[in-house]
Amino acid sequence: MKEKIAQLISNNVEGIEMSDIMASIEIPPRPDMGDFAFPCFRLAKVLRKAPNMIAADIKEAIGDVDFIEKIDVAGAYLNFYIKKDVFVKTMIEAANTDDFGKSDIGEGQTICIDYSSPNVAKNFHVGHLRTTIIGNSLYKIHSKLGYNVVRINHLGDWGTQFGKLIVAYKAWGSKEAVEKDGISELMKLYVKFHEEADKNPELVDEARAWFNKMENGDEEALSIWQWFKDISLVEYKRTYNLLGMDFDYYLGESFYRDKCQAVVDKVKAAGLLKESEGAMIVDLSDYDMAPCIITKKDGSSIYATRDLAAIFYRKDTYHFSKCLYVTGQEQKLHFAQVFKVVELLGNEWAKDQLVHIPYGLVSLEGAKLSTRSGNIIYAEDILKDAIAKSLEIITEKSPKSSKQGGCSQESWCWCCSFQ
Ligand code: ARG
């Protein structure tokens, strides 16, 4: 569109090159000032006339044009208002081609994007939609720009919460109920655990013991954990299918559990490991940050340790030129700490290659979303509602295109609605 405007100007003015016109055309700061603006200051010297008069002359010379609503002379500027229907049509036609927005600036470079990453055994709620959709958009944009993009789902599939779930499952759960209701049943068990643990704190020790068993490779503990994880993944993948998206790797936190010791060794070798109240930490007070905990009192790894291990693994495996993390802004400090530790370990690249992309808190009627309190909306429900509403509108506005049924899709599809 900009080029078309430049061409119009070029056809009607002497003494200025097309490339200069292209470089001068601006996008006005406010929509009421038009879609494109052309300043006439530079022409004043060449044409020996006041810029506002030149603007008026150009407007006159251009006259009526099929894709322009109107042209205003605003001082030295010519403001062009494009006909919206023409603009939308042009955009849709351009966007319909495979090459729209394509470039090769990313050629030869790999970008890792860590996004979505729900916590296993917990419902995929509306909060996760943000990271999922922002991450997937970043994937699409970078792919179009020629980057090799590695989409990583860093599932929250390790930690003491699984000890709690195992205790709850053994005490109050049943195989049938979990098989029937999936994550909802696991959530119920999790809530029940917390209710009971308030009355009977010993349950927390029991949960810790089960998590310890998981860490030590106990077969029973690991097989229950794996089962919970498989069940969760089936539900998550249903939502991803609905969104028409996928990942290259589902490498959750558990994948790094045997890679955490190497992190501890690295930090120690660099002389950065300090003891603090029984835990091992990296002091970050010089950088105005709370310390980064590397291992807990009992020697086990934490979220940050696994993220450190993941960074080294990804660097060695994918040789990324950037690794992007899409999460809520409440994890800002966590990533700042982890990235700083990587840098302090002698990796200058951490400064510009590790990037946290935070988004704001998703709240519901002013309150934080909380699975435990039931203040929650599930992503799948929102998506299905959105699809149903869209279908309703399409049916109303153009009944022909929303004709339902008759196709051979086995899962949900546009023409057959829900199955
Ligand atoms: N599982 C985390 C959560 O739901 C998000 C993980 C983000 N990625 C990471 N590498 N820490 O909050």
Coordinates of C-alpha atoms and ligand atoms in Angstrom, one line a residue:
M1 CA 0.0 0.0 0.0
K2 CA 2.8 2.4 0.9
E3 CA 4.4 1.7 -2.5
K4 CA 1.1 2.5 -4.3
I5 CA 1.0 5.8 -2.5
A6 CA 4.6 6.5 -3.3
Q7 CA 3.9 5.7 -6.9
L8 CA 1.0 8.2 -7.0
I9 CA 3.2 10.9 -5.6
S10 CA 6.0 10.1 -8.0
N11 CA 3.6 10.2 -11.0
N12 CA 2.5 13.7 -10.0
V13 CA 5.6 15.5 -8.8
E14 CA 8.8 16.3 -10.5
G15 CA 12.2 16.4 -8.9
I16 CA 12.1 13.6 -6.4
E17 CA 13.1 10.0 -6.7
M18 CA 10.8 7.1 -5.9
S19 CA 13.2 5.8 -3.3
D20 CA 13.2 9.2 -1.5
I21 CA 9.5 9.3 -1.5
M22 CA 9.4 5.8 0.0
A23 CA 11.8 6.8 2.7
S24 CA 9.8 10.0 3.5
I25 CA 6.4 8.4 3.8
E26 CA 5.4 8.2 7.5
I27 CA 2.7 6.4 9.5
P28 CA 0.9 9.2 11.4
P29 CA 0.8 8.9 15.2
R30 CA -3.0 8.9 15.3
P31 CA -5.5 7.2 13.1
D32 CA -7.5 10.4 12.7
M33 CA -4.5 11.8 10.9
G34 CA -4.7 9.3 8.1
D35 CA -3.1 6.0 7.3
F36 CA 0.0 7.4 5.6
A37 CA 1.5 10.9 5.6
F38 CA 3.9 12.6 3.2
P39 CA 5.9 15.6 4.3
C40 CA 6.6 18.2 1.6
F41 CA 9.5 20.1 3.3
R42 CA 12.2 18.6 1.2
L43 CA 10.4 19.5 -2.0
A44 CA 10.3 23.2 -1.0
K45 CA 13.9 23.7 -2.1
V46 CA 13.6 21.9 -5.3
L47 CA 10.3 23.5 -6.3
R48 CA 11.0 26.9 -4.7
K49 CA 7.5 27.0 -3.2
A50 CA 6.1 26.9 0.4
P51 CA 5.6 23.2 1.5
N52 CA 1.9 23.7 2.2
M53 CA 1.4 25.0 -1.3
I54 CA 3.3 22.0 -2.7
A55 CA 1.0 19.7 -0.6
A56 CA -2.1 21.4 -2.0
D57 CA -0.7 21.1 -5.6
I58 CA 0.0 17.4 -5.2
K59 CA -3.4 16.8 -3.8
E60 CA -4.9 18.6 -6.8
A61 CA -2.8 16.7 -9.3
I62 CA -3.6 13.3 -7.8
G63 CA -7.4 13.9 -7.9
D64 CA -9.7 10.9 -7.3
V65 CA -8.1 7.5 -6.9
D66 CA -10.0 4.2 -6.5
F67 CA -8.3 3.1 -3.3
I68 CA -8.2 6.4 -1.5
E69 CA -11.0 7.7 0.6
K70 CA -9.6 11.2 0.9
I71 CA -6.4 13.2 1.0
D72 CA -6.0 16.1 3.5
V73 CA -3.5 18.9 3.4
A74 CA -2.3 19.5 7.0
G75 CA 0.3 22.2 6.9
A76 CA 3.3 20.8 5.1
Y77 CA 1.8 17.3 5.2
L78 CA -0.3 15.3 2.9
N79 CA -2.4 12.8 4.9
F80 CA -3.7 9.8 2.9
Y81 CA -6.9 7.9 4.1
I82 CA -7.1 4.5 2.5
K83 CA -10.5 3.0 1.7
K84 CA -10.9 0.4 4.5
D85 CA -12.6 -2.2 2.3
V86 CA -9.8 -2.0 -0.2
F87 CA -7.1 -2.1 2.5
V88 CA -8.6 -5.2 4.1
K89 CA -9.0 -6.9 0.8
T90 CA -5.4 -6.2 -0.1
M91 CA -4.2 -7.5 3.2
I92 CA -6.2 -10.6 3.1
E93 CA -5.0 -11.4 -0.4
A94 CA -1.4 -10.8 0.6
A95 CA -1.8 -12.8 3.8
N96 CA -3.2 -15.7 1.9
T97 CA 0.0 -16.4 0.1
D98 CA 2.7 -18.6 1.7
D99 CA 5.2 -15.9 1.3
F100 CA 3.5 -13.1 3.3
G101 CA 5.9 -11.6 5.7
K102 CA 8.6 -14.0 4.8
S103 CA 12.3 -13.2 5.1
D104 CA 15.6 -15.0 5.6
I105 CA 17.1 -12.9 8.3
G106 CA 17.1 -15.9 10.7
E107 CA 18.8 -18.3 8.3
G108 CA 21.3 -20.6 10.0
Q109 CA 20.2 -19.6 13.5
T110 CA 18.2 -21.6 16.0
I111 CA 15.7 -20.1 18.4
C112 CA 14.4 -22.2 21.3
I113 CA 11.0 -21.2 22.6
D114 CA 10.0 -22.6 26.0
Y115 CA 6.2 -22.0 26.3
S116 CA 2.9 -23.4 27.6
S117 CA 4.7 -25.8 30.0
P118 CA 1.7 -26.6 32.3
N119 CA 2.2 -28.3 35.6
V120 CA 1.3 -32.0 35.3
A121 CA -1.8 -33.3 37.1
K122 CA -3.2 -29.8 37.1
N123 CA -5.9 -28.5 34.7
F124 CA -4.9 -26.5 31.7
H125 CA -6.6 -23.2 32.6
V126 CA -7.1 -19.9 31.0
G127 CA -3.8 -18.6 32.4
H128 CA -1.9 -21.2 30.3
L129 CA -3.6 -20.0 27.2
R130 CA -1.5 -16.8 27.2
T131 CA 1.9 -18.5 27.3
T132 CA 0.6 -21.0 24.8
I133 CA -0.7 -18.5 22.3
I134 CA 2.1 -16.0 22.7
G135 CA 4.7 -18.8 22.4
N136 CA 3.0 -20.3 19.3
S137 CA 2.9 -16.8 17.7
L138 CA 6.6 -16.3 18.3
Y139 CA 7.2 -19.7 16.7
K140 CA 5.2 -18.7 13.6
I141 CA 6.9 -15.3 13.3
H142 CA 10.4 -16.7 13.7
S143 CA 9.8 -19.6 11.3
K144 CA 8.6 -17.1 8.7
L145 CA 11.8 -15.1 9.3
G146 CA 13.9 -18.1 8.4
Y147 CA 15.0 -19.2 11.9
N148 CA 15.1 -22.8 12.8
V149 CA 12.7 -22.9 15.8
V150 CA 12.7 -25.5 18.5
R151 CA 9.3 -25.6 20.4
I152 CA 9.8 -26.9 23.9
N153 CA 7.2 -27.8 26.4
H154 CA 9.0 -27.7 29.7
L155 CA 6.3 -29.6 31.6
G156 CA 6.2 -29.1 35.4
D157 CA 6.4 -32.9 36.0
W158 CA 8.8 -33.1 38.9
G159 CA 8.6 -31.9 42.5
T160 CA 7.1 -32.6 45.9
Q161 CA 3.6 -32.1 44.7
F162 CA 3.8 -35.6 43.2
G163 CA 4.6 -37.0 46.6
K164 CA 1.4 -35.4 47.8
L165 CA -0.6 -36.8 45.0
I166 CA 0.7 -40.3 45.5
V167 CA -0.2 -40.2 49.2
A168 CA -3.7 -38.9 48.4
Y169 CA -4.2 -41.5 45.7
K170 CA -3.2 -44.3 47.9
A171 CA -5.4 -43.1 50.8
W172 CA -8.5 -41.9 49.0
G173 CA -8.2 -42.6 45.3
S174 CA -9.1 -45.4 43.0
K175 CA -7.7 -46.5 39.6
E176 CA -11.3 -46.5 38.2
A177 CA -11.9 -42.9 39.3
V178 CA -8.6 -41.6 37.9
E179 CA -9.1 -43.4 34.6
K180 CA -12.7 -42.1 34.3
D181 CA -12.2 -38.4 35.3
G182 CA -8.5 -37.8 34.6
I183 CA -7.0 -34.6 35.8
S184 CA -10.2 -33.5 37.5
E185 CA -9.9 -36.5 39.8
L186 CA -6.2 -35.8 40.4
M187 CA -7.1 -32.3 41.3
K188 CA -9.7 -33.5 43.7
L189 CA -7.1 -35.7 45.4
Y190 CA -4.7 -32.8 45.6
V191 CA -7.2 -30.6 47.2
K192 CA -8.2 -33.4 49.6
F193 CA -4.5 -33.8 50.5
H194 CA -4.3 -30.2 51.6
E195 CA -7.5 -30.4 53.6
E196 CA -6.3 -33.5 55.4
A197 CA -2.8 -32.2 55.9
D198 CA -4.1 -29.2 57.7
K199 CA -5.5 -31.6 60.3
N200 CA -2.7 -34.1 60.2
P201 CA 0.7 -32.6 59.3
E202 CA 2.3 -36.0 59.3
L203 CA 0.9 -36.4 55.8
V204 CA 3.4 -33.8 54.6
D205 CA 6.3 -36.0 55.8
E206 CA 4.7 -39.0 54.1
A207 CA 4.5 -37.0 50.8
R208 CA 8.1 -35.9 51.2
A209 CA 9.1 -39.6 51.6
W210 CA 7.2 -40.6 48.4
F211 CA 8.9 -37.8 46.5
N212 CA 12.3 -39.0 47.9
K213 CA 11.4 -42.5 46.6
M214 CA 10.8 -40.9 43.2
E215 CA 14.1 -39.2 43.3
N216 CA 15.8 -42.5 44.2
G217 CA 14.2 -44.4 41.3
D218 CA 11.6 -46.4 43.3
E219 CA 9.6 -48.4 40.7
E220 CA 6.2 -48.1 42.3
A221 CA 6.5 -44.4 42.9
L222 CA 7.7 -43.8 39.4
S223 CA 5.1 -45.9 37.7
I224 CA 2.3 -44.0 39.5
W225 CA 3.9 -40.7 38.6
Q226 CA 4.3 -41.8 34.9
W227 CA 0.6 -42.8 34.8
F228 CA -0.5 -39.4 36.2
K229 CA 1.8 -37.7 33.6
D230 CA 0.4 -39.8 30.7
I231 CA -3.2 -38.9 31.8
S232 CA -2.4 -35.2 31.9
L233 CA -0.7 -35.2 28.5
V234 CA -3.7 -36.7 26.9
E235 CA -5.8 -33.8 28.2
Y236 CA -3.2 -31.2 27.3
K237 CA -2.9 -32.5 23.8
R238 CA -6.6 -32.2 23.3
T239 CA -6.3 -28.5 23.9
Y240 CA -3.3 -28.2 21.7
N241 CA -5.2 -30.0 18.9
L242 CA -8.0 -27.6 19.3
L243 CA -5.6 -24.8 18.8
G244 CA -4.0 -26.5 15.9
M245 CA -0.5 -26.5 17.4
D246 CA 2.2 -28.9 18.5
F247 CA 5.7 -29.1 20.1
D248 CA 9.0 -30.4 18.9
Y249 CA 9.8 -31.7 22.4
Y250 CA 7.9 -32.4 25.6
L251 CA 10.9 -32.3 27.8
G252 CA 9.7 -31.6 31.3
E253 CA 11.6 -30.9 34.5
S254 CA 12.0 -34.6 35.2
F255 CA 14.2 -34.9 32.1
Y256 CA 16.8 -32.8 33.9
R257 CA 16.9 -34.7 37.2
D258 CA 20.1 -36.6 36.3
K259 CA 21.6 -33.4 34.9
C260 CA 21.4 -31.4 38.1
Q261 CA 24.5 -32.7 39.8
A262 CA 26.6 -31.4 36.9
V263 CA 25.1 -27.9 37.6
V264 CA 26.0 -28.2 41.3
D265 CA 29.6 -29.2 40.3
K266 CA 29.9 -26.3 37.8
V267 CA 28.7 -23.8 40.3
K268 CA 31.0 -25.2 42.9
A269 CA 34.0 -25.3 40.6
A270 CA 33.4 -21.6 39.8
G271 CA 33.6 -20.8 43.5
L272 CA 30.0 -19.6 43.6
L273 CA 28.4 -22.2 45.8
K274 CA 27.7 -21.0 49.3
E275 CA 25.9 -22.6 52.2
S276 CA 22.9 -20.8 53.7
E277 CA 20.7 -22.3 56.4
G278 CA 21.5 -25.7 55.2
A279 CA 20.7 -25.0 51.5
M280 CA 23.3 -24.3 48.8
I281 CA 22.9 -21.0 47.1
V282 CA 24.5 -18.5 44.7
D283 CA 24.7 -15.1 46.4
L284 CA 23.3 -12.5 44.1
S285 CA 23.3 -9.5 46.5
D286 CA 25.8 -7.7 44.3
Y287 CA 23.0 -7.6 41.6
D288 CA 20.2 -6.6 44.0
M289 CA 18.6 -10.0 43.8
A290 CA 17.7 -12.6 46.4
P291 CA 20.0 -15.6 46.3
C292 CA 19.4 -18.4 43.7
I293 CA 18.9 -21.6 45.6
I294 CA 20.8 -24.5 43.9
T295 CA 19.9 -27.4 46.3
K296 CA 17.6 -27.6 49.3
K297 CA 18.5 -28.7 52.8
D298 CA 18.0 -32.3 51.9
G299 CA 20.2 -32.0 48.8
S300 CA 17.4 -32.1 46.3
S301 CA 17.2 -29.9 43.3
I302 CA 14.6 -27.2 42.8
Y303 CA 12.9 -25.5 39.9
A304 CA 15.9 -23.2 39.3
T305 CA 18.4 -26.0 39.3
R306 CA 16.4 -27.8 36.6
D307 CA 16.2 -24.6 34.6
L308 CA 19.9 -24.2 34.8
A309 CA 20.4 -27.8 33.7
A310 CA 17.9 -27.2 30.8
I311 CA 19.9 -24.1 29.6
F312 CA 23.1 -26.0 29.3
Y313 CA 21.4 -29.0 27.7
R314 CA 19.7 -26.8 25.2
K315 CA 22.9 -24.9 24.4
D316 CA 24.8 -28.1 23.8
T317 CA 22.0 -29.9 21.9
Y318 CA 20.4 -27.2 19.8
H319 CA 23.2 -24.5 19.8
F320 CA 20.6 -21.8 20.1
S321 CA 21.3 -18.2 19.3
K322 CA 18.4 -17.3 21.5
C323 CA 16.3 -19.1 24.0
L324 CA 12.9 -17.5 24.8
Y325 CA 10.8 -18.2 27.9
V326 CA 7.2 -17.2 27.9
T327 CA 5.7 -17.2 31.4
G328 CA 3.7 -14.9 33.7
Q329 CA 5.5 -11.9 35.1
E330 CA 5.5 -13.4 38.6
Q331 CA 8.5 -15.5 37.4
K332 CA 10.5 -12.4 36.5
L333 CA 12.9 -12.8 39.4
H334 CA 13.3 -16.5 38.9
F335 CA 14.5 -16.0 35.3
A336 CA 16.7 -13.0 36.2
Q337 CA 18.4 -15.1 38.9
V338 CA 18.9 -18.2 36.7
F339 CA 20.2 -16.1 33.8
K340 CA 22.6 -14.3 36.1
V341 CA 24.0 -17.5 37.4
V342 CA 24.6 -18.8 33.9
E343 CA 26.4 -15.5 33.1
L344 CA 28.5 -15.7 36.3
L345 CA 29.6 -19.2 35.3
G346 CA 31.5 -17.5 32.5
N347 CA 28.9 -17.5 29.8
E348 CA 28.7 -13.9 28.4
W349 CA 26.1 -15.1 25.9
A350 CA 23.6 -15.4 28.7
K351 CA 23.2 -11.6 28.6
D352 CA 21.5 -11.4 25.2
Q353 CA 20.7 -14.9 24.3
L354 CA 18.4 -15.8 27.3
V355 CA 15.2 -13.8 27.1
H356 CA 12.2 -13.9 29.4
I357 CA 9.0 -12.8 27.9
P358 CA 6.6 -12.0 30.7
Y359 CA 2.9 -11.4 30.5
G360 CA 0.5 -10.0 33.1
L361 CA -1.5 -11.9 35.6
V362 CA -4.7 -13.5 34.4
S363 CA -7.4 -12.8 36.9
L364 CA -11.0 -13.7 37.2
E365 CA -13.4 -11.2 38.6
G366 CA -10.5 -9.4 40.3
A367 CA -9.2 -12.5 42.0
K368 CA -6.1 -14.6 41.2
L369 CA -6.9 -17.8 39.4
S370 CA -6.6 -20.7 41.8
T371 CA -7.2 -24.3 41.2
R372 CA -7.5 -25.0 44.9
S373 CA -10.2 -22.4 45.5
G374 CA -12.1 -23.4 42.4
N375 CA -11.7 -19.9 40.9
I376 CA -10.8 -21.2 37.5
I377 CA -11.8 -21.4 33.9
Y378 CA -10.5 -24.2 31.8
A379 CA -8.9 -23.4 28.5
E380 CA -10.7 -26.2 26.7
D381 CA -14.1 -24.7 27.7
I382 CA -13.1 -21.2 26.6
L383 CA -11.9 -22.5 23.3
K384 CA -15.1 -24.6 22.7
D385 CA -17.3 -21.6 23.7
A386 CA -15.4 -19.3 21.3
I387 CA -15.7 -21.8 18.5
A388 CA -19.5 -22.3 19.2
K389 CA -20.0 -18.5 19.3
S390 CA -18.1 -18.0 16.1
L391 CA -20.1 -20.7 14.4
E392 CA -23.3 -19.1 15.6
I393 CA -22.3 -15.8 14.1
I394 CA -21.2 -17.4 10.8
T395 CA -24.5 -19.3 10.7
E396 CA -26.4 -16.1 11.2
K397 CA -24.5 -14.0 8.7
S398 CA -23.8 -16.5 6.0
P399 CA -25.8 -19.8 6.4
K400 CA -24.2 -21.4 3.4
S401 CA -20.6 -21.4 4.7
S402 CA -21.6 -22.9 8.0
K403 CA -23.4 -26.0 6.7
Q404 CA -22.7 -28.7 9.1
G405 CA -22.0 -32.4 8.9
G406 CA -21.1 -34.8 6.2
C407 CA -17.4 -34.7 6.4
S408 CA -15.1 -37.5 7.5
Q409 CA -13.2 -35.8 10.3
E410 CA -12.8 -38.0 13.3
S411 CA -12.2 -35.3 15.8
W412 CA -13.7 -31.8 16.2
C413 CA -14.1 -29.9 12.9
W414 CA -15.6 -26.6 11.7
C415 CA -18.3 -28.1 9.6
C416 CA -19.5 -30.7 12.1
S417 CA -19.1 -28.7 15.3
F418 CA -18.3 -30.7 18.4
Q419 CA -18.1 -34.4 18.6
Ligands
ARG1 N1 5.6 -25.0 34.7 C1 5.8 -23.6 34.9 C2 4.4 -23.0 35.4 O1 3.4 -23.5 35.1 C3 6.2 -22.9 33.7 C4 7.6 -23.4 33.2 C5 8.3 -22.3 32.3 N2 9.5 -22.8 31.8 C6 10.6 -22.9 32.5 N3 11.7 -23.3 31.8 N4 10.8 -22.6 33.7 O2 4.5 -21.9 36.0

